Amino acid sequence: MTAENGTPGAGRRLAVLGAGVMGSGIAALAVGHGVAVSLIDLDRRRLDEAPARIGQQVRMARLMGALPDGTDPGALATGRSLADLMTAGDAPPTAVIEAVTEDPDAKAKVLADVCSLVAPGTPIISNTSAIPIDELAAALARPADLIGTHFMNPPCLIRTVEVIRGTHTGQATLDALRALLGALRRESIVVNDAPGFVTSRLLHPMINDAVRVVAAGTASAESVDLLMQGCLGHPTGPLRTADLIGLDNLVDSLWVLHGRTGDEGCRPCDLLLELVEAGHLGRKSGRGFYEYGHAYGHAYEYGSDGHEYEGEHA
Ligand SMILES: NC(=O)c1ccc[n+]([C@@H]2O[C@H](COP(=O)([O-])OP(=O)(O)OC[C@H]3O[C@@H](n4cnc5c(N)ncnc54)[C@H](O)[C@@H]3O)[C@@H](O)[C@H]2O)c1
């Protein structure tokens, strides 16, 4: 499966680092627009499952009219390291998107390694939820090549992407990212660097507060969500959104925010920590504030922007 001339992503090759919720969703968006993808993860099981999961997301997004008609899917290669894939014959990437676990040290190492591997001028894009881009840039030999995105879940269905320009981000990097997002038919909103940028700085403490309300016994998760939907116009409610994001990722992001802002509202509340400790991570594990029956269920029902999307299981 290769992209043909005339498809939006023709001639591009994206390296996606991390094949979890976001890495596989971003890979599906790219493949669905004809972009070739090299998908990297340390977890062999994730890699083995990724092609089927990505294929299902592409099919579902196409059925929902979220991908261009008549575009041949981009080729998908998977591996445990980009260096291995390139040695095996994969063309060098025209851009890299990092979507590994929200751990500042892990991200800094992955970004520094990839920076030493790809050609100068290749945009290196971190899809962090909350870590300041300037903090990550300190690990890179070429900080001008680094920029942030905050794709929301599921990337195929949410058209707006928050773009974070660090202090050292070069204009060429910003222009190249905008061109990539244009080829993926996404709208970019560029913001300045800060812990959590705009969306996570606002959304994550609000979700944390919603969990505190449930923990206090004031209302059930369902009642909180119904009130936020019915009275305040939130399309799904904060706790369904939490389940979609992944409670482990939510906790990691809240710690990042807490550590960098000192805002006690960002300290993950006990109930969140207990759920993660018990392995109840939300949709990706099949259970969080709600039961889903199976892992990764219904990813196309609701987006992490809170909008409701029609569709079958992803
Ligand atoms: N889940 C969301 O809704 C959401 C939305 C926007 C941004 N994000 C951000 O996207 C990033 C990924 O989040 P996620 O929800 O996909 O997490 P996830 O836990 O589903 O996936 C993370 C993946 O990274 C892999 N990984 C960890 N270290 C690695 C390394 N050194 N090299 C290669 N792979 C490695 C893990 O094996 C795992 O498969 C995080 O920074 C998160 O904050 C998440």
XYZ file of C-alpha atoms and ligand atoms in Angstrom:
358
model
C 0.000 0.000 0.000
C 1.688 3.192 -1.101
C 0.518 6.769 -1.503
C -0.072 8.028 -5.053
C 0.576 11.508 -6.372
C -2.446 13.698 -5.698
C -3.170 12.238 -2.269
C -2.800 14.812 0.517
C 0.139 13.075 2.174
C 1.997 11.870 -0.911
C 5.770 11.941 -0.527
C 5.711 12.263 3.242
C 6.965 9.711 5.757
C 6.141 10.159 9.398
C 7.974 8.409 12.208
C 5.571 7.986 15.136
C 7.261 7.105 18.434
C 4.863 5.289 20.774
C 2.081 2.964 19.579
C -0.366 3.572 22.425
C -3.691 5.408 22.357
C -2.321 8.542 20.679
C 0.514 7.078 18.625
C -1.811 4.594 16.944
C -4.495 7.280 16.486
C -2.016 9.699 14.890
C -0.678 6.870 12.724
C -4.250 6.121 11.568
C -4.783 9.788 10.675
C -1.548 9.850 8.678
C -2.062 6.503 6.919
C -5.624 7.559 6.058
C -4.249 10.637 4.291
C -1.712 8.631 2.294
C 1.288 9.374 4.531
C 3.732 6.486 5.016
C 4.308 5.768 8.713
C 7.125 4.126 10.644
C 5.573 3.271 14.019
C 7.934 2.607 16.927
C 7.280 1.141 20.379
C 9.337 -0.785 22.914
C 6.357 -3.008 23.706
C 6.247 -5.881 21.219
C 2.574 -6.658 21.982
C 1.545 -3.078 21.220
C 3.406 -3.281 17.930
C 1.827 -6.604 16.994
C -1.664 -5.253 17.678
C -1.086 -1.883 16.019
C -1.695 -2.705 12.316
C -5.121 -4.235 13.022
C -6.085 -1.417 15.391
C -4.942 1.264 12.958
C -6.668 -0.485 10.029
C -9.910 -0.554 12.016
C -9.608 3.147 12.888
C -8.963 4.026 9.232
C -11.978 2.008 8.083
C -14.210 3.547 10.742
C -13.025 7.084 10.047
C -13.557 6.552 6.319
C -17.106 5.275 6.923
C -17.756 8.416 8.964
C -16.475 10.652 6.169
C -13.493 11.788 8.220
C -10.856 10.735 5.676
C -10.497 11.788 2.038
C -12.169 9.552 -0.552
C -10.030 7.757 -3.101
C -6.786 8.100 -1.175
C -4.602 5.035 -1.081
C -3.527 4.407 2.508
C 0.085 5.182 3.346
C 2.359 2.224 4.013
C 2.725 1.234 7.687
C 5.952 -0.238 9.047
C 6.393 -1.163 12.714
C 9.526 -1.710 14.736
C 11.208 -1.368 18.120
C 13.559 1.373 16.927
C 13.639 3.893 14.099
C 17.319 3.125 13.534
C 16.454 -0.552 12.894
C 13.697 0.352 10.434
C 15.979 2.756 8.571
C 18.739 0.126 8.453
C 16.181 -2.317 7.059
C 15.387 0.097 4.213
C 12.716 2.517 5.489
C 13.265 5.982 3.967
C 14.262 8.677 6.502
C 11.220 10.426 7.970
C 10.157 13.866 6.742
C 8.837 14.500 10.272
C 8.811 12.739 13.645
C 5.926 12.720 16.127
C 6.766 11.546 19.627
C 3.814 10.084 21.567
C 5.447 8.002 24.309
C 4.335 7.878 27.939
C 3.978 11.285 29.656
C 7.301 10.958 31.520
C 9.665 13.945 31.131
C 12.870 11.867 31.384
C 11.652 9.200 28.955
C 10.537 11.840 26.479
C 13.799 13.790 26.765
C 15.796 10.635 26.005
C 13.603 9.550 23.086
C 13.698 13.056 21.589
C 17.475 13.399 21.999
C 18.027 9.983 20.384
C 15.802 10.731 17.404
C 17.408 14.152 16.973
C 20.774 12.450 16.521
C 19.272 10.082 13.934
C 17.301 12.313 11.567
C 18.563 15.003 9.197
C 18.872 18.570 10.552
C 15.718 20.495 9.710
C 13.444 17.466 10.175
C 10.606 18.673 12.449
C 10.585 16.794 15.753
C 7.133 17.077 17.243
C 6.294 16.150 20.830
C 2.672 15.260 21.474
C 3.048 15.887 25.196
C -0.040 16.802 27.233
C 1.662 19.091 29.690
C 5.483 19.124 29.630
C 6.826 22.513 28.499
C 8.517 22.327 25.096
C 11.432 24.443 26.373
C 12.088 21.834 29.074
C 12.260 19.048 26.471
C 14.302 21.225 24.099
C 17.125 21.335 26.642
C 17.871 17.671 25.822
C 18.173 18.224 22.065
C 21.261 19.101 20.029
C 18.979 21.143 17.724
C 16.249 22.773 19.846
C 15.078 24.806 16.831
C 13.760 21.564 15.283
C 11.462 20.819 18.256
C 7.807 21.873 18.465
C 4.752 20.625 20.371
C 1.357 19.391 19.256
C -1.600 18.383 21.321
C -3.658 16.112 19.107
C -6.863 15.120 20.853
C -8.248 11.600 20.902
C -9.315 10.318 18.391
C -7.038 12.279 16.021
C -8.962 11.203 12.903
C -12.133 12.862 14.168
C -10.907 15.998 15.934
C -9.895 18.588 13.394
C -8.310 21.189 15.648
C -4.767 20.676 16.913
C -3.107 22.839 19.568
C 0.423 23.694 18.402
C 2.983 24.787 20.997
C 5.827 26.996 19.876
C 8.773 26.844 22.260
C 11.157 29.734 22.794
C 13.747 28.034 20.569
C 11.375 26.602 17.938
C 12.487 27.761 14.503
C 10.142 29.427 12.017
C 10.996 26.692 9.488
C 9.862 24.041 12.002
C 6.576 25.843 12.597
C 6.021 26.245 8.845
C 6.791 22.571 8.215
C 4.396 21.458 10.959
C 1.656 23.692 9.596
C 2.198 22.176 6.140
C 2.014 18.669 7.613
C -1.179 19.480 9.509
C -2.575 21.001 6.322
C -1.848 17.774 4.450
C -3.670 15.953 7.255
C -6.536 18.486 6.904
C -6.191 19.671 10.534
C -6.638 23.221 11.738
C -3.751 24.455 13.886
C -4.017 26.945 16.722
C -0.549 28.131 17.755
C 0.032 28.997 21.420
C 3.027 29.880 23.566
C 4.825 27.431 25.820
C 3.666 26.800 29.415
C 2.886 23.755 31.581
C -0.230 22.194 30.033
C -0.363 24.984 27.393
C -4.072 25.864 27.061
C -6.166 22.712 26.800
C -4.564 20.556 29.531
C -4.128 23.538 31.866
C -7.899 24.028 31.750
C -9.243 20.512 31.226
C -7.121 18.376 33.555
C -7.772 20.230 36.856
C -11.471 20.359 35.966
C -11.542 16.568 35.520
C -9.604 16.162 38.783
C -12.262 18.261 40.546
C -15.019 16.160 38.999
C -13.353 13.032 40.429
C -13.161 14.730 43.847
C -16.908 15.386 43.668
C -17.511 11.668 43.024
C -15.069 10.681 45.817
C -16.886 12.970 48.263
C -20.112 11.100 47.563
C -21.879 14.189 46.271
C -22.923 12.426 43.077
C -22.170 9.370 40.957
C -19.901 9.660 37.926
C -22.949 9.345 35.708
C -24.790 12.139 37.534
C -21.758 14.439 37.318
C -21.542 13.814 33.587
C -25.302 14.226 33.075
C -25.278 17.544 34.958
C -22.259 18.825 33.053
C -23.971 17.816 29.820
C -27.496 18.964 30.568
C -26.829 22.128 32.562
C -23.477 23.336 31.270
C -23.439 22.075 27.697
C -20.417 19.779 28.009
C -21.047 17.179 25.295
C -20.115 14.078 27.336
C -19.064 15.085 30.826
C -15.596 15.082 32.411
C -15.561 11.486 33.641
C -16.321 9.916 30.274
C -13.594 12.166 28.904
C -11.229 10.921 31.630
C -11.933 7.315 30.614
C -11.183 8.153 26.996
C -7.919 9.933 27.786
C -6.737 7.056 30.007
C -6.597 7.504 33.787
C -2.879 6.639 33.911
C -2.085 9.347 31.390
C -4.346 11.757 33.239
C -2.457 11.126 36.498
C 0.935 11.520 34.796
C -0.170 14.803 33.212
C -1.601 16.107 36.498
C 1.722 15.389 38.238
C 3.545 17.287 35.500
C 1.170 20.224 35.964
C 1.369 20.089 39.759
C 5.168 19.967 39.750
C 5.504 22.926 37.405
C 2.709 25.222 38.575
C 2.462 24.408 42.302
C -1.319 24.435 41.836
C -2.738 22.045 44.464
C -5.803 21.617 42.257
C -3.542 19.651 39.926
C -2.456 17.110 42.560
C -4.131 13.871 41.386
C -6.894 13.016 43.847
C -6.874 9.739 45.782
C -9.697 8.104 43.820
C -7.838 8.623 40.544
C -4.672 7.161 42.033
C -6.583 4.182 43.424
C -8.197 3.406 40.068
C -4.837 3.509 38.305
C -3.277 1.339 41.027
C -6.076 -1.205 40.473
C -5.445 -1.220 36.710
C -8.737 0.496 35.879
C -7.391 2.866 33.246
C -10.597 3.727 31.369
C -11.508 2.619 27.862
C -8.080 1.230 27.116
C -8.355 -1.354 29.926
C -12.113 -1.867 29.597
C -13.006 -0.186 32.905
C -12.586 3.205 34.541
C -15.463 5.325 35.800
C -17.613 3.239 33.426
C -17.527 -0.370 32.223
C -16.776 -0.948 28.526
C -16.776 -4.721 28.224
C -13.470 -4.856 26.381
C -10.247 -2.879 26.131
C -10.062 0.009 23.616
C -13.854 -0.109 23.188
C -15.930 2.690 21.704
C -13.008 5.013 20.991
C -15.047 6.544 18.197
C -18.068 7.340 20.323
C -16.618 10.307 22.166
C -13.565 12.445 21.605
C -11.312 13.881 24.297
C -12.567 17.295 23.210
C -15.825 16.102 24.762
C -17.750 15.943 21.488
C -19.893 12.963 20.710
C -19.111 11.019 17.555
C -21.268 8.295 16.107
C -19.625 5.007 15.334
C -18.890 1.446 16.254
C -16.156 0.110 18.466
C -12.650 1.111 17.477
N -4.621 9.881 25.780
C -4.973 11.085 25.341
O -6.168 11.393 25.195
C -3.906 12.103 24.994
C -4.299 13.273 24.329
C -3.303 14.193 23.961
C -1.965 13.950 24.272
N -1.627 12.792 24.931
C -0.188 12.568 25.183
O 0.288 11.652 24.192
C 1.363 10.866 24.739
C 1.005 9.383 24.631
O -0.161 9.159 25.404
P -1.022 7.824 25.227
O -2.350 8.105 25.837
O -0.924 7.341 23.827
O -0.200 6.827 26.172
P -0.191 5.236 26.160
O 0.202 4.820 27.516
O -1.453 4.711 25.562
O 0.997 4.898 25.124
C 2.327 5.238 25.350
C 3.187 4.262 24.558
O 4.553 4.707 24.613
C 5.352 3.542 24.631
N 6.690 3.923 25.086
C 7.077 4.288 26.329
N 8.393 4.597 26.331
C 8.836 4.415 25.049
C 10.085 4.573 24.403
N 11.172 4.957 25.080
N 10.172 4.317 23.061
C 9.084 3.907 22.366
N 7.859 3.742 22.940
C 7.748 3.990 24.258
C 4.612 2.585 25.556
O 5.031 1.251 25.378
C 3.167 2.825 25.114
O 2.779 1.923 24.082
C 1.525 11.337 26.192
O 2.514 12.308 26.251
C 0.152 11.927 26.508
O 0.221 12.848 27.561
C -2.554 11.870 25.289
